[in-house]
Amino acid sequence: SPSPRQYFPVRYFIMKSSNFQNIDISQQKGIWSTTPSNERKLNGAFWESVVYLIFSVQGSGHFQGFARMGSAIGCEKSQDWGSAGFGGVFKVEWIRKESIPFQFAHHLLNPWNDNKKVQ
């Protein structure tokens, strides 16, 4: 039987990582962690929609892939990221792991960010 979530609206978020190591950890373990300031927005979106996360390492000029948010963000923190100011851990289901230059997405504009390019 179809999942009730498949009828939810879809939301997309770009997740910026400060380094490639965090992306590797996420792809290996199927988890992610973000700053506490992002948690409320992501959790709200998770309960109301299907959430896709598009990952990019700061300064790379590329997207590193995308994943579906697989759980709400909990209180448990991960030792994988050390004490870099991250909040709780949540599950992610990686769909595509590939380096894609921003220039391939320059035709995409974000209406919620003054129609700036998505990157």
GROMACS .gro file of C-alpha atoms in nm:
model
  119
    1SER     CA    1   0.000   0.000   0.000
    2PRO     CA    2   0.124   0.351  -0.072
    3SER     CA    3   0.287   0.551   0.203
    4PRO     CA    4   0.070   0.838   0.330
    5ARG     CA    5   0.379   1.064   0.305
    6GLN     CA    6   0.383   1.030  -0.073
    7TYR     CA    7   0.083   1.265  -0.087
    8PHE     CA    8   0.256   1.534   0.122
    9PRO     CA    9   0.389   1.847  -0.045
   10VAL     CA   10   0.761   1.848  -0.120
   11ARG     CA   11   1.015   2.094   0.024
   12TYR     CA   12   1.380   2.141  -0.067
   13PHE     CA   13   1.663   2.279   0.145
   14ILE     CA   14   2.026   2.340   0.058
   15MET     CA   15   2.254   2.219   0.334
   16LYS     CA   16   2.597   2.383   0.341
   17SER     CA   17   2.876   2.185   0.501
   18SER     CA   18   3.202   2.339   0.613
   19ASN     CA   19   3.399   2.035   0.488
   20PHE     CA   20   3.386   1.719   0.277
   21GLN     CA   21   3.437   1.496   0.581
   22ASN     CA   22   3.085   1.571   0.707
   23ILE     CA   23   2.939   1.474   0.368
   24ASP     CA   24   3.137   1.148   0.373
   25ILE     CA   25   3.014   1.066   0.725
   26SER     CA   26   2.658   1.136   0.620
   27GLN     CA   27   2.682   0.916   0.312
   28GLN     CA   28   2.840   0.630   0.508
   29LYS     CA   29   2.612   0.640   0.813
   30GLY     CA   30   2.287   0.784   0.673
   31ILE     CA   31   2.276   1.065   0.928
   32TRP     CA   32   2.308   1.442   0.933
   33SER     CA   33   2.326   1.714   1.192
   34THR     CA   34   2.277   2.085   1.152
   35THR     CA   35   2.293   2.395   1.365
   36PRO     CA   36   2.023   2.443   1.627
   37SER     CA   37   1.894   2.746   1.435
   38ASN     CA   38   1.801   2.519   1.140
   39GLU     CA   39   1.639   2.243   1.347
   40ARG     CA   40   1.301   2.405   1.404
   41LYS     CA   41   1.254   2.485   1.035
   42LEU     CA   42   1.358   2.137   0.921
   43ASN     CA   43   1.148   1.956   1.182
   44GLY     CA   44   0.842   2.164   1.091
   45ALA     CA   45   0.895   2.086   0.723
   46PHE     CA   46   0.947   1.715   0.798
   47TRP     CA   47   0.607   1.683   0.970
   48GLU     CA   48   0.425   1.872   0.695
   49SER     CA   49   0.602   1.755   0.379
   50VAL     CA   50   0.855   1.527   0.217
   51VAL     CA   51   1.191   1.699   0.261
   52TYR     CA   52   1.482   1.674   0.019
   53LEU     CA   53   1.821   1.805   0.125
   54ILE     CA   54   2.068   1.920  -0.137
   55PHE     CA   55   2.423   1.919  -0.003
   56SER     CA   56   2.710   2.151  -0.088
   57VAL     CA   57   3.048   2.206   0.074
   58GLN     CA   58   3.118   2.576   0.125
   59GLY     CA   59   3.356   2.712  -0.133
   60SER     CA   60   3.342   2.399  -0.352
   61GLY     CA   61   3.133   2.549  -0.632
   62HIS     CA   62   2.948   2.217  -0.653
   63PHE     CA   63   2.658   2.025  -0.509
   64GLN     CA   64   2.771   1.692  -0.364
   65GLY     CA   65   2.437   1.513  -0.397
   66PHE     CA   66   2.095   1.498  -0.240
   67ALA     CA   67   1.904   1.295   0.015
   68ARG     CA   68   1.557   1.262   0.162
   69MET     CA   69   1.510   1.351   0.528
   70GLY     CA   70   1.429   1.018   0.694
   71SER     CA   71   1.339   1.123   1.048
   72ALA     CA   72   1.271   1.423   1.264
   73ILE     CA   73   1.569   1.576   1.440
   74GLY     CA   74   1.614   1.429   1.784
   75CYS     CA   75   1.802   1.542   2.094
   76GLU     CA   76   2.082   1.287   2.058
   77LYS     CA   77   2.407   1.435   1.931
   78SER     CA   78   2.668   1.253   1.729
   79GLN     CA   79   3.033   1.224   1.821
   80ASP     CA   80   3.109   1.204   1.447
   81TRP     CA   81   3.094   1.581   1.413
   82GLY     CA   82   3.269   1.659   1.741
   83SER     CA   83   3.153   1.969   1.927
   84ALA     CA   84   3.120   2.204   1.630
   85GLY     CA   85   2.795   2.360   1.752
   86PHE     CA   86   2.567   2.106   1.587
   87GLY     CA   87   2.233   2.000   1.726
   88GLY     CA   88   2.064   1.661   1.720
   89VAL     CA   89   2.111   1.387   1.464
   90PHE     CA   90   1.853   1.277   1.211
   91LYS     CA   91   1.836   1.011   0.943
   92VAL     CA   92   1.890   1.087   0.577
   93GLU     CA   93   1.842   0.854   0.282
   94TRP     CA   94   2.095   0.941   0.013
   95ILE     CA   95   1.948   0.930  -0.336
   96ARG     CA   96   2.238   1.058  -0.543
   97LYS     CA   97   2.604   1.107  -0.455
   98GLU     CA   98   2.764   1.310  -0.729
   99SER     CA   99   2.958   1.632  -0.766
  100ILE     CA  100   2.753   1.869  -0.984
  101PRO     CA  101   2.889   2.218  -1.068
  102PHE     CA  102   2.666   2.509  -0.970
  103GLN     CA  103   2.670   2.625  -1.333
  104PHE     CA  104   2.445   2.328  -1.421
  105ALA     CA  105   2.175   2.474  -1.193
  106HIS     CA  106   2.205   2.845  -1.278
  107HIS     CA  107   1.869   2.832  -1.455
  108LEU     CA  108   1.707   2.757  -1.116
  109LEU     CA  109   1.602   3.065  -0.920
  110ASN     CA  110   1.480   3.076  -0.560
  111PRO     CA  111   1.163   3.288  -0.529
  112TRP     CA  112   1.202   3.291  -0.148
  113ASN     CA  113   1.550   3.445  -0.179
  114ASP     CA  114   1.496   3.740  -0.417
  115ASN     CA  115   1.510   3.506  -0.719
  116LYS     CA  116   1.881   3.447  -0.663
  117LYS     CA  117   2.050   3.151  -0.829
  118VAL     CA  118   2.033   2.822  -0.642
  119GLN     CA  119   2.383   2.734  -0.524
   0.00000   0.00000   0.00000
